[in-house]
Structure formats: C-alpha cells, structure tokens
Short mmCIF file of C-alpha atoms and ligand atoms in Angstrom, two decimals:
data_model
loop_
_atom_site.label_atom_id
_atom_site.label_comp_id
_atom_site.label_asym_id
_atom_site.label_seq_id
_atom_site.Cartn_x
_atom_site.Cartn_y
_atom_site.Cartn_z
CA UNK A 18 111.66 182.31 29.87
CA UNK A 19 111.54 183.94 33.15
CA UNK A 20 111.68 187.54 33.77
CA UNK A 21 113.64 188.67 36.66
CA UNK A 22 113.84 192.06 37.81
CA UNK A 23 116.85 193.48 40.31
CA UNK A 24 116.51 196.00 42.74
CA UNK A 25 119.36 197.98 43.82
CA UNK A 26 122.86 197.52 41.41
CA UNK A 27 125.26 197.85 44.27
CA UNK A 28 127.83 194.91 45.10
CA UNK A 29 125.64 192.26 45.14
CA UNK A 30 123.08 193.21 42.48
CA UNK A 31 125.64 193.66 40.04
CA UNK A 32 126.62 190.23 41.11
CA UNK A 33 123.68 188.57 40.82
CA UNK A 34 123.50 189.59 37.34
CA UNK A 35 127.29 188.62 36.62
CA UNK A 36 126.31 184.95 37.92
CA UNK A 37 123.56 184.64 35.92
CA UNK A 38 125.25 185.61 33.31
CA UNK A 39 128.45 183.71 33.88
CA UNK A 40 126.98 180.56 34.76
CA UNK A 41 124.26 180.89 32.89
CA UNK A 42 123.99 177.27 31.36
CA UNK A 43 123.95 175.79 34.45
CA UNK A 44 121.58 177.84 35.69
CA UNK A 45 119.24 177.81 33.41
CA UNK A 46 119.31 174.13 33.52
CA UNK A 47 118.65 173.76 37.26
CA UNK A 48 115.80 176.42 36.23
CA UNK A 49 114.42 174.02 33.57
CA UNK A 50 113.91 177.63 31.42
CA UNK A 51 116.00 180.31 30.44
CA UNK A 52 116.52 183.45 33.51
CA UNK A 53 116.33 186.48 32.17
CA UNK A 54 117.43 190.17 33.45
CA UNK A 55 114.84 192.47 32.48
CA UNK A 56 114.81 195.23 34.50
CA UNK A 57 117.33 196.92 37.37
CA UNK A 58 116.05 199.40 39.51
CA UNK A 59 118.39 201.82 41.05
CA UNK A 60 118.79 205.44 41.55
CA UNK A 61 122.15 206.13 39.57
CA UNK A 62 122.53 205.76 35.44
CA UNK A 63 125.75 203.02 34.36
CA UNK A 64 126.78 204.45 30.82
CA UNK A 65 128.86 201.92 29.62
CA UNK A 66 127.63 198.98 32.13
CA UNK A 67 126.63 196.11 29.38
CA UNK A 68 123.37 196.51 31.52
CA UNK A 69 122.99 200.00 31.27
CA UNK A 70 119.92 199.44 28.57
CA UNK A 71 117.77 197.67 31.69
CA UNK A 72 118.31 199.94 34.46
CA UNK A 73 114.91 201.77 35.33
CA UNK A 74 114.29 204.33 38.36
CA UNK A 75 110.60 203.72 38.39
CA UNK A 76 109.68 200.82 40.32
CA UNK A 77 106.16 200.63 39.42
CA UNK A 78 107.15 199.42 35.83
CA UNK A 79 108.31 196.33 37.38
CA UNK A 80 104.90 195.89 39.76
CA UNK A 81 103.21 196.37 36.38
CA UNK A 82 104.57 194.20 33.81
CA UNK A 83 103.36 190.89 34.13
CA UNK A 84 106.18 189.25 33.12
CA UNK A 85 108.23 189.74 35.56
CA UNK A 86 108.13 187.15 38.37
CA UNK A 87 111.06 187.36 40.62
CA UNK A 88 112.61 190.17 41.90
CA UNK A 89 115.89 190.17 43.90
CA UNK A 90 116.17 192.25 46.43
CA UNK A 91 119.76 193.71 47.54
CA UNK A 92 118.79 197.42 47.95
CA UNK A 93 119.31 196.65 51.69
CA UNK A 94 117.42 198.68 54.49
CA UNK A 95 113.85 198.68 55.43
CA UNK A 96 112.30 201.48 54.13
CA UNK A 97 111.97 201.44 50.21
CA UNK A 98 113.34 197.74 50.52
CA UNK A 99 110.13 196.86 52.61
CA UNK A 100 107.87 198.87 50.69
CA UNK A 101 108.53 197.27 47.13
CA UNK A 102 109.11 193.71 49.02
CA UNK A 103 105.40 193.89 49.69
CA UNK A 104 103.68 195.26 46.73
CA UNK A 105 105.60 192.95 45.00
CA UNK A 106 104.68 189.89 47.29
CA UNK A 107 101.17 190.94 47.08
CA UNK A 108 100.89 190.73 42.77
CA UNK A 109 102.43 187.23 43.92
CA UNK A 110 106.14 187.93 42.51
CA UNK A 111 108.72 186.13 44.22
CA UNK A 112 111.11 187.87 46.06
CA UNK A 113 115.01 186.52 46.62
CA UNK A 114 116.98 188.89 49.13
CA UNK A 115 120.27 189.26 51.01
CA UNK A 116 119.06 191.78 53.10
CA UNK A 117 119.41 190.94 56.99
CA UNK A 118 117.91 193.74 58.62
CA UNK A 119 114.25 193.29 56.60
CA UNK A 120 114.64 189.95 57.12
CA UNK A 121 115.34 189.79 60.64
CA UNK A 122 112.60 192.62 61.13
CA UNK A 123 109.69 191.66 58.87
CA UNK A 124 110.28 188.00 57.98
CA UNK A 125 107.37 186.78 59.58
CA UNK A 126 104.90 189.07 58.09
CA UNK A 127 106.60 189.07 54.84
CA UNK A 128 106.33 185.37 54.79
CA UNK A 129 102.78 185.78 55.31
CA UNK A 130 101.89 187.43 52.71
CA UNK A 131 104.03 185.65 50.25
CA UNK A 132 102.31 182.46 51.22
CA UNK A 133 98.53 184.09 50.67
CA UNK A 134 99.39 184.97 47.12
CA UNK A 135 101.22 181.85 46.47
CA UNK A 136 104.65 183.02 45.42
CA UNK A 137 107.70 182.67 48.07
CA UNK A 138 110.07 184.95 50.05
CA UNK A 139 113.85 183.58 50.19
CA UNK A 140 116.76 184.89 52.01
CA UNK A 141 118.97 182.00 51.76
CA UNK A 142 122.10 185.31 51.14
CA UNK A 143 120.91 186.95 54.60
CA UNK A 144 122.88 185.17 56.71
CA UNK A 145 126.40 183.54 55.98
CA UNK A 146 126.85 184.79 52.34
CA UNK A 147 127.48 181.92 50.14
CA UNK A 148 126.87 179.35 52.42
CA UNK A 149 123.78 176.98 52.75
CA UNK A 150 122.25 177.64 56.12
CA UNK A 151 118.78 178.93 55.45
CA UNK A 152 118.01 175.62 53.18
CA UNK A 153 119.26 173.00 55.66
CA UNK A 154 117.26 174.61 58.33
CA UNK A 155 114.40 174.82 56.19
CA UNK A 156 114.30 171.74 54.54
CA UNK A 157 117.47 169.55 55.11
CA UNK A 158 117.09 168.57 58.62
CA UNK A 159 113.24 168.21 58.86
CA UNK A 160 113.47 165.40 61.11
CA UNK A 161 115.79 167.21 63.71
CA UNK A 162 114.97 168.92 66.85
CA UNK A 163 117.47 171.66 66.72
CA UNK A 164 118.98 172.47 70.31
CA UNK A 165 121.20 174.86 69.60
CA UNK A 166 122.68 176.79 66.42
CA UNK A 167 125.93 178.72 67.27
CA UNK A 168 127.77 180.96 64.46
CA UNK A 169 130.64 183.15 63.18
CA UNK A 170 128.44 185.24 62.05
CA UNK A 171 130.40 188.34 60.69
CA UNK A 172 133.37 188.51 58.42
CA UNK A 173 134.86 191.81 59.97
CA UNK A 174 135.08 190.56 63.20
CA UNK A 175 136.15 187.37 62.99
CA UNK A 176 139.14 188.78 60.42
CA UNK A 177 140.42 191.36 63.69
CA UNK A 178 140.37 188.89 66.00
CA UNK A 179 142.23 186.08 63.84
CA UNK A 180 144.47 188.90 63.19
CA UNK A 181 144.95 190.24 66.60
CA UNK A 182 145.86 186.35 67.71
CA UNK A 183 147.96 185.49 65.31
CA UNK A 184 150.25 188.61 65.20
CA UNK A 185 149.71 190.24 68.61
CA UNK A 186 148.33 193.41 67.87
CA UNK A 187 145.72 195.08 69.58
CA UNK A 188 142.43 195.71 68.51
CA UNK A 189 142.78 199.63 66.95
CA UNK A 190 145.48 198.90 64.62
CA UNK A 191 144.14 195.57 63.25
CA UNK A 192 140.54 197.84 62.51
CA UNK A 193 142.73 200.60 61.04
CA UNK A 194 144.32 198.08 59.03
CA UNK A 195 141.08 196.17 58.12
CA UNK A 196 139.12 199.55 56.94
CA UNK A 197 142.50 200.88 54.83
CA UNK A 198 142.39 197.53 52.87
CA UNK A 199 139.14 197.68 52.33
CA UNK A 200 138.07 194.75 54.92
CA UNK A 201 136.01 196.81 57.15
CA UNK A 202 133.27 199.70 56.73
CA UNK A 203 134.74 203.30 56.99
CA UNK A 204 131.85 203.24 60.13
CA UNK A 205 132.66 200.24 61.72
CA UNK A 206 129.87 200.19 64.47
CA UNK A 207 127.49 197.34 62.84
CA UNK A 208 130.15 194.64 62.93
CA UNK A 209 132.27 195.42 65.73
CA UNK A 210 129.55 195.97 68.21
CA UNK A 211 127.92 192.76 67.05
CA UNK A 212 124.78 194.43 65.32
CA UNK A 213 125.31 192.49 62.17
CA UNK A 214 125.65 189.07 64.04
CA UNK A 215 122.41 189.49 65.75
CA UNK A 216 120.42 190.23 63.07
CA UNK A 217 121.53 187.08 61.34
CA UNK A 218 121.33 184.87 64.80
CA UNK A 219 117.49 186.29 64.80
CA UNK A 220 117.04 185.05 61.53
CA UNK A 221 118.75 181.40 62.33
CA UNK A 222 116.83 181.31 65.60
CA UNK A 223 113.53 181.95 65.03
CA UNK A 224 114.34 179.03 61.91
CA UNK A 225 115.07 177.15 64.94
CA UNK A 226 112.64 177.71 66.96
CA UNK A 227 109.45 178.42 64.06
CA UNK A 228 108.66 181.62 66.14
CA UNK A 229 110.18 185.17 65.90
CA UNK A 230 113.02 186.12 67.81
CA UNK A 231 113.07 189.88 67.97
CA UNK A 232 116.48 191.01 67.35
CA UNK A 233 115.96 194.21 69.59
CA UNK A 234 116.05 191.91 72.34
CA UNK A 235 118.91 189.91 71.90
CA UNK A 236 121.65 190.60 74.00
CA UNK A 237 124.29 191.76 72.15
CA UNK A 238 127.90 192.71 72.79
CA UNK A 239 130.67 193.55 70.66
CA UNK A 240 134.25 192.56 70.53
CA UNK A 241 135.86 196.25 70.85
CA UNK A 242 137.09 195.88 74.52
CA UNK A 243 138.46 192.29 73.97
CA UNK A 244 143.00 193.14 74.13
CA UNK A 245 146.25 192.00 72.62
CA UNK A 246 147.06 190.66 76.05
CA UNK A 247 144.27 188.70 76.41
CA UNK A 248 145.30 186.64 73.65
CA UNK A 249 148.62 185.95 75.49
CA UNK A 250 147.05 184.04 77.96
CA UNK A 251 144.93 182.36 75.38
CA UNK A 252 147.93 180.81 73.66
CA UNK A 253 149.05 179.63 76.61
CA UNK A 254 145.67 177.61 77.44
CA UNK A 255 145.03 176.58 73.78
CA UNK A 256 141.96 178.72 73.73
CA UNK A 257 140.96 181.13 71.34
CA UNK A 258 138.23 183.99 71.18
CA UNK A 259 135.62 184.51 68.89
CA UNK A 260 132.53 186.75 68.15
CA UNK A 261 129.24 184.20 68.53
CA UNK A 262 126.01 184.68 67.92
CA UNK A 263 124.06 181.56 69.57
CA UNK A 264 120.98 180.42 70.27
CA UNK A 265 119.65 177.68 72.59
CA UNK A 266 116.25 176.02 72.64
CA UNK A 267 114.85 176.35 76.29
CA UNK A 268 111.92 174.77 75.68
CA UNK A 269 108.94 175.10 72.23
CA UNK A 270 108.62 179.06 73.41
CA UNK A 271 112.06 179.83 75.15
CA UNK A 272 115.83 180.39 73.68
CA UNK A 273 119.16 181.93 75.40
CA UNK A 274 120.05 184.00 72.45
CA UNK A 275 123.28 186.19 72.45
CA UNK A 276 125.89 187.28 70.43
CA UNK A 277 129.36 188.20 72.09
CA UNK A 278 132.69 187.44 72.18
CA UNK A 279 133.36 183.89 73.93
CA UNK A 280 136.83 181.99 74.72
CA UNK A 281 136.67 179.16 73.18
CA UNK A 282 138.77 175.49 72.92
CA UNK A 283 140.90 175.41 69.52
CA UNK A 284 140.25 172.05 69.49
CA UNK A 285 136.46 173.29 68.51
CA UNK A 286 135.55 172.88 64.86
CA UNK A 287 133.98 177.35 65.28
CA UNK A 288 137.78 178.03 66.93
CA UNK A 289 139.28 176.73 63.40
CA UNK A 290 137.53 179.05 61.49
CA UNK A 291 139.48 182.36 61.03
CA UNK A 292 139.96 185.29 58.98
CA UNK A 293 136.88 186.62 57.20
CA UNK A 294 135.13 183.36 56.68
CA UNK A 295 131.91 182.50 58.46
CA UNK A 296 130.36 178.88 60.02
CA UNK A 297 127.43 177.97 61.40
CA UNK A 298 127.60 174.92 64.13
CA UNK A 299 123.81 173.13 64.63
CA UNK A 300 122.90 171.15 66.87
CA UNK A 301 119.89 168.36 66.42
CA UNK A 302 118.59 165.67 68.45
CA UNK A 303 119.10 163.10 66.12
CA UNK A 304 122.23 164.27 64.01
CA UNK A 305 123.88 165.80 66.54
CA UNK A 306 126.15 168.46 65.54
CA UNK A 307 126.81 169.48 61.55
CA UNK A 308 128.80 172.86 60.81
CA UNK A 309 128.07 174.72 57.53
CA UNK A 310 131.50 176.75 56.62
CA UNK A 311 132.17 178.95 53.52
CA UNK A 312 132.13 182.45 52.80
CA UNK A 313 129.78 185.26 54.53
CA UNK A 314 130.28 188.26 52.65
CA UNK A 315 131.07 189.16 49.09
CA UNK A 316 129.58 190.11 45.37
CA UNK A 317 129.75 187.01 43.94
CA UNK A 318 129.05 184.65 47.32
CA UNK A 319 126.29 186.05 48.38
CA UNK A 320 125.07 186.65 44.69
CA UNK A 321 125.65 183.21 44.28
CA UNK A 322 122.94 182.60 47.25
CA UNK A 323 120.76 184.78 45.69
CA UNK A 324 120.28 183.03 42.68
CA UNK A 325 119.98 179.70 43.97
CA UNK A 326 116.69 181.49 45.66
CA UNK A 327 115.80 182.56 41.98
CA UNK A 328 116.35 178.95 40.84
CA UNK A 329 114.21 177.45 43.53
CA UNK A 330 110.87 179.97 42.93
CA UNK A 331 111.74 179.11 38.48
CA UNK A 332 111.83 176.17 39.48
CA UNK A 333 108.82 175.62 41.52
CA UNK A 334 106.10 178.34 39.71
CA UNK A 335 103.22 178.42 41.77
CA UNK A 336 104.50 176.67 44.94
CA UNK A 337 105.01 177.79 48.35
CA UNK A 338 108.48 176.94 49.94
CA UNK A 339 108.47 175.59 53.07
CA UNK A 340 109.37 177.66 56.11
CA UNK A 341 108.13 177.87 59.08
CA UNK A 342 108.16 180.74 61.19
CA UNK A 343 105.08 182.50 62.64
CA UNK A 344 104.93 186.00 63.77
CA UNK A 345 104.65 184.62 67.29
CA UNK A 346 107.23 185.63 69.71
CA UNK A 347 110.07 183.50 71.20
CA UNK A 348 110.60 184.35 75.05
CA UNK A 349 114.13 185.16 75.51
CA UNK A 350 115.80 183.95 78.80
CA UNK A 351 117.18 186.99 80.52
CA UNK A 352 121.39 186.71 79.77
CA UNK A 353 122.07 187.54 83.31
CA UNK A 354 120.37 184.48 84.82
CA UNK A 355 122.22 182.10 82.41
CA UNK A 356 125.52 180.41 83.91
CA UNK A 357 128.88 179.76 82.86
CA UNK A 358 132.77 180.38 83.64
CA UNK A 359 134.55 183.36 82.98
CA UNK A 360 138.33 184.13 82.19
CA UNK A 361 139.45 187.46 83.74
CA UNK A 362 142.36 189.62 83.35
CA UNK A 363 143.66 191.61 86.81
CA UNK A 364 146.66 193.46 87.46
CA UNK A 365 148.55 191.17 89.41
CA UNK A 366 148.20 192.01 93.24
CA UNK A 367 149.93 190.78 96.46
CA UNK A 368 146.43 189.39 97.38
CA UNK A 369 146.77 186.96 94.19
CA UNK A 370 144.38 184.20 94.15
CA UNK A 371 142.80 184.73 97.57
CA UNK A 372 140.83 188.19 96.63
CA UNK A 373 139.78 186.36 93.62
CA UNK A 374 138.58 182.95 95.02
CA UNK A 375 136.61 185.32 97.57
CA UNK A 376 135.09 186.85 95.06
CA UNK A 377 134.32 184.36 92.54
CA UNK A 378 134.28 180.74 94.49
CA UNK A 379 137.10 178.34 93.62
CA UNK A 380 138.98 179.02 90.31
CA UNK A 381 142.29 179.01 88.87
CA UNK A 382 145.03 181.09 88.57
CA UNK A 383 146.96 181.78 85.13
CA UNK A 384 150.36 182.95 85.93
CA UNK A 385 152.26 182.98 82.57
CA UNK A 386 156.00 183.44 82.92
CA UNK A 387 157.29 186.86 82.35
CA UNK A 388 154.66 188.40 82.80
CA UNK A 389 154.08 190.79 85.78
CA UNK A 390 151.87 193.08 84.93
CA UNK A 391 148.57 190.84 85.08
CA UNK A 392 147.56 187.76 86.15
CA UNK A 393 144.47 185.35 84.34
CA UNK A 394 141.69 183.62 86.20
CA UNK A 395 139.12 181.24 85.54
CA UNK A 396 135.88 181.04 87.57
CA UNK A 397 134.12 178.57 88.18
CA UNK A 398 130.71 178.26 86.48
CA UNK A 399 128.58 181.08 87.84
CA UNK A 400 125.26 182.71 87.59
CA UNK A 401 126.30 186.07 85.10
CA UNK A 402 125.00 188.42 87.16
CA UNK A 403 126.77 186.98 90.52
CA UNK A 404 129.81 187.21 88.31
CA UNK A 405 128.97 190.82 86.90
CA UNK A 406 128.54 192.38 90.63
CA UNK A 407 131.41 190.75 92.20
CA UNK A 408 133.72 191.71 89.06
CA UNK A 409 132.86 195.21 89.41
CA UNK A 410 134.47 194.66 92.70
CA UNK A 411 137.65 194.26 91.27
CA UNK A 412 137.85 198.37 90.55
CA UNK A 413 140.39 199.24 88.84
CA UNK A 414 142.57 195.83 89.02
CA UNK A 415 139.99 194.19 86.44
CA UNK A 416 141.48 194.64 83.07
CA UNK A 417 138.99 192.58 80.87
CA UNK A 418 136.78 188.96 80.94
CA UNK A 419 135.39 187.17 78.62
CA UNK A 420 132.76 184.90 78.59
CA UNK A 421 133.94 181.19 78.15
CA UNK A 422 132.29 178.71 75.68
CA UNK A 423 130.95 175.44 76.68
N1 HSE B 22 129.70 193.27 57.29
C1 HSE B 22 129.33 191.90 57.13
C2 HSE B 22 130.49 191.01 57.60
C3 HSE B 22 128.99 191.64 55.68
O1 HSE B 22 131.57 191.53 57.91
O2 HSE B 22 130.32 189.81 57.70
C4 HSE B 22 128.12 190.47 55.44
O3 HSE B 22 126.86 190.58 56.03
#
C-alpha cells in the first residue's frame, strides 16, 4: 500500500481525494498497489467530511511518518507551499502539485533536490488542468526539437473573449457576468492581466528550452483594453482574438516569450478553441505541429492530473522522472525588437489611409459598411517598437491594436 498525504483540502485537494476514491480500481491498478489517503493537512476542521478523521494541522507528522511517500501539493502559493515542498523532497517523498506560481518560481531548484534524494517532483496539473502537456514535453516527444509552444493558457480569459465575440458585448459586462456565475475570481487581476498565462508559458518554456525562463521577465499583457468593436472588424476578416502565451526557440540559450492578446486566423486550430477550455499548440522539428486540448481549470481536471503524477512516482518507487530543466537562465529576446503586423482601430479621419500609410509603411484599410465612427488598418510587418512610437502618433484618433498572429 502506498501512503499519500494531501496538503491543502481546497478545490483541488478535495478532488484529488474524490478521484482516488472514485476511480479507485483503476487507479490502483495503473499503481500496481493500493493508494491510500492518510493524512490531509489544512488549517480548517470538516465535521461531517467522510475525511474528516485524516485531516491534521501539523505538518511535521507527515515529514515524520515513514510511511508516507507522496504528498500532493495544492495549498498553492510559495511560502508554506515551498517550505513543506522541500523538507519533504529532502526525506525523499515525492511531491505531485498543481501549483503554478512554485512551479514557475522554484522548479529548477526543486527539481534538484528531488533528484539528489531520489524521489521526483511532478506538476503535470500546473499548467492546462486536465490536459497532458507536461508528460509529452517531458517524455513523449524526446526526439523533437521544439521551435515553438504557443497556448490558451487561461480559462477566464479565453471564456470573455469567446463571449465578447460571439454576442457583442464589451469587455466589463462579460467580466461582471463571468465573476456573478462564478467563472471568474471576485479579484480578477491574475487572469485578465495575463499573470496566470505567464506563469504557465514559463513553465512550458523552460520544458522547451531545458533552461529556466524567469517569469518576471516575460512580457506580459493582458486582454482588458481589447473592445466590442474590435471584434466587428474581426468578423468581417475571419479573424479572431485570443490571449497567448508563446514561446519561440531563438537559438539553445534564446526564446521570444510573451503572453498577450493576438488576432488570429479562425481557420487556426488555437482560434477554434473557445469558452473556458485551454490548448497548447507545439511545434517540433520532426513532428511538426501537435495541439493538446482539454480542460485547464477545475476540481476534478486538474485533480485528475494530479493523480496521474501520484501514479507515475507508485509506480516507479525509487526512480527519478525524467525532466530536464537546469537552473540556468534562458535569455529572453527583448519584445520590442521582435516584428510583426498590427491591426489598429482609428476614428475615421478625412486623412484616411494616407496619415496611416505615413505612419506605418504600406497597409490596408478596413472600411466595414455602416460604420463611421472608426476605420481598421493592417500594417505591414514592422519592428514593435517602430510600430509603438509611430502609433502613439495617432493621439487621440487611435482607439486600440492588437498584435496579429503569424
Ligand atoms: N484562473 C485559472 C484560469 C485557473 O482561468 O484558467 C487555472 O489555473
């Protein structure tokens, strides 16, 4: 029998325990032995919880019993969360976690240490829920070069902005909407400024690359100025916009790593992926491009992800799970140097096209009919911060642009 011990009983910690319990044949099957819930740790009491009998506040019980060999992690944070990760790692228990922001912060040195005392540190619920993403990387597509992953990284986003294209509304009442059904935090800032994406896009990237990308210095912007009306003239063009969080391989030390929101063709296998679901797009040398779709967020998901960590260390006693990524740091390209076309949004102007093409080279104009408020634009492909100075020439007759995907 294994003993597993679960720290923090929140959403996904209580569903950890409800898959193992609920699919607990299977599980324990793929395991070849029987998991067992020994001990929770959190700071509350559950009378009444069929669990309440294991729930412990002291976490030192759990460093001390011997029996216990895998922990799972979904206190979230990086203060206690960090702290128990690594006196745990170091007695050589295993530790499964969904928790991004450790992840993305200390996966490098946590990794370390798991590896010197022989047990393993999995994340495979950190990024994209339910879906498989850390385990391809890791060990599906050994014999790729990745180029490039790009994802839809966060639920919340990507459920406003399917929402604001498909019924028109703007960006305020879709999050109002979103946070009264329960869709989207009470404090919104993490998701809709793109926080939560880049944390995950860290994590994928430095997969990619087998070095650290920083998250602190990814550039990162959210989707909060992006408008109903910009979605007008993306109907018209068969475009679409979405939150991504990608990363490019420059070279073995180098990436362009960004998250923000990007037009994109709806022909694209990312632009079909709405509402709150999540999809990773990777590309290899050899493979070329494979997409990894599913749900990002939820108990039983990303509990689900969780547990296929704990099956993996039951499994596999004693060995260390391949990953690769050293504590040494990536070299991220500077955004503003990287090139690409832009769609704009200006109040429309008896100088029309001509101020524009001044301004930006030769692009086109996007007159849609009825409309005479604003007028669309496409630039050409142009260095960002060439773009960036000669858009703030605009004044007040910019109303919005967005970066376009290619
Ligand atoms: N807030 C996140 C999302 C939850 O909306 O995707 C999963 O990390």
């Amino acid at each position: 029998m294994v003993q597993i011990a679960v720290l923090g009983y929140g959403t996904v910690g209580s569903g950890v325990v409800e898959v193992i319990e609920k699919n607990k044949d299977m599980v324990n099957k793929k395991s070849a032995q029987e998991l067992n819930v020994k001990y929770i740790l959190d700071l509350r009491e559950f009378p009444g919880d069929p669990y309440a009998d294991r729930v412990i506040h002291d976490f030192d019980r759990i460093l001390e019993d011997p029996e216990v060999t895998i922990l799972c992690e979904t206190m979230g944070g990086v203060g206690a969360a960090y702290q128990f990760t690594k006196a745990a790692l170091e007695r050589g228990k295993s530790v499964c976690t969904s928790n991004k922001e450790l992840v993305a912060k200390h996966g490098p040195e946590l990794l370390k240490i798991a590896k010197a005392h022989s047990c393993n540190y999995l994340f495979e619920a950190s990024v994209g829920g339910g879906i498989p993403i850390i385990r391809p990387l890791n060990y599906s597509l050994t014999a790729e070069k990745i180029e490039a992953v790009t994802g839809i990284l966060n639920g919340t986003t990507n459920y406003i902005l399917t929402k604001m294209e498909k019924e028109g509304a703007d960006f305020d009442t879709v999050l109002k909407e979103a946070q009264e059904k329960g869709y989207a935090e009470r404090n919104p800032e993490a998701d809709v400024e793109g926080y939560d994406a880049c944390r995950k896009v860290a994590i994928l990237s430095s997969l990619m690359m087998g070095k650290n990308v920083n998250s602190e210095h990814i550039f990162t912007e959210g989707i909060t100025r992006i408008a109903a009306d910009d979605f007008c003239y993306m109907n018209a063009l068969g475009k679409s916009i979405k939150l991504l969080a990608m990363s490019r391989a420059i070279d073995e030390d180098s990436a362009l790593t960004m998250v923000a929101p990007f037009v994109i063709d709806k022909q694209h296998p990312l632009a079909m992926v709405n509402d709150v679901y999540n999809a990773v797009f990777v590309t290899g040398n050899m493979l070329g491009d494979s997409m990894y779709y599913g749900r990002g967020a939820g108990k039983l998901p990303t509990a689900s992800a969780v547990v296929s960590d704990v099956v993996d260390c039951a499994r596999h006693p004693g060995r260390v799970i391949m990953c690769f990524w050293d504590e040494e740091e990536v070299k991220l390209l500077d955004v503003a140097e990287s090139e690409r076309s832009f769609f704009v949004r200006v109040k429309d102007c008896p100088a029309g096209s001509g101020r524009l093409n001044e301004l930006f080279g030769s692009g086109d104009l996007i007159r849609l009919p009825g409309r005479s408020a604003d007028v669309g634009y496409i630039t050409p492909v142009i260095k960002e911060k060439d773009f960036l100075s000669s858009y703030e020439k605009l004044g007040d007759t910019a109303l919005g642009r967005i970066r376009i995907f290619s």
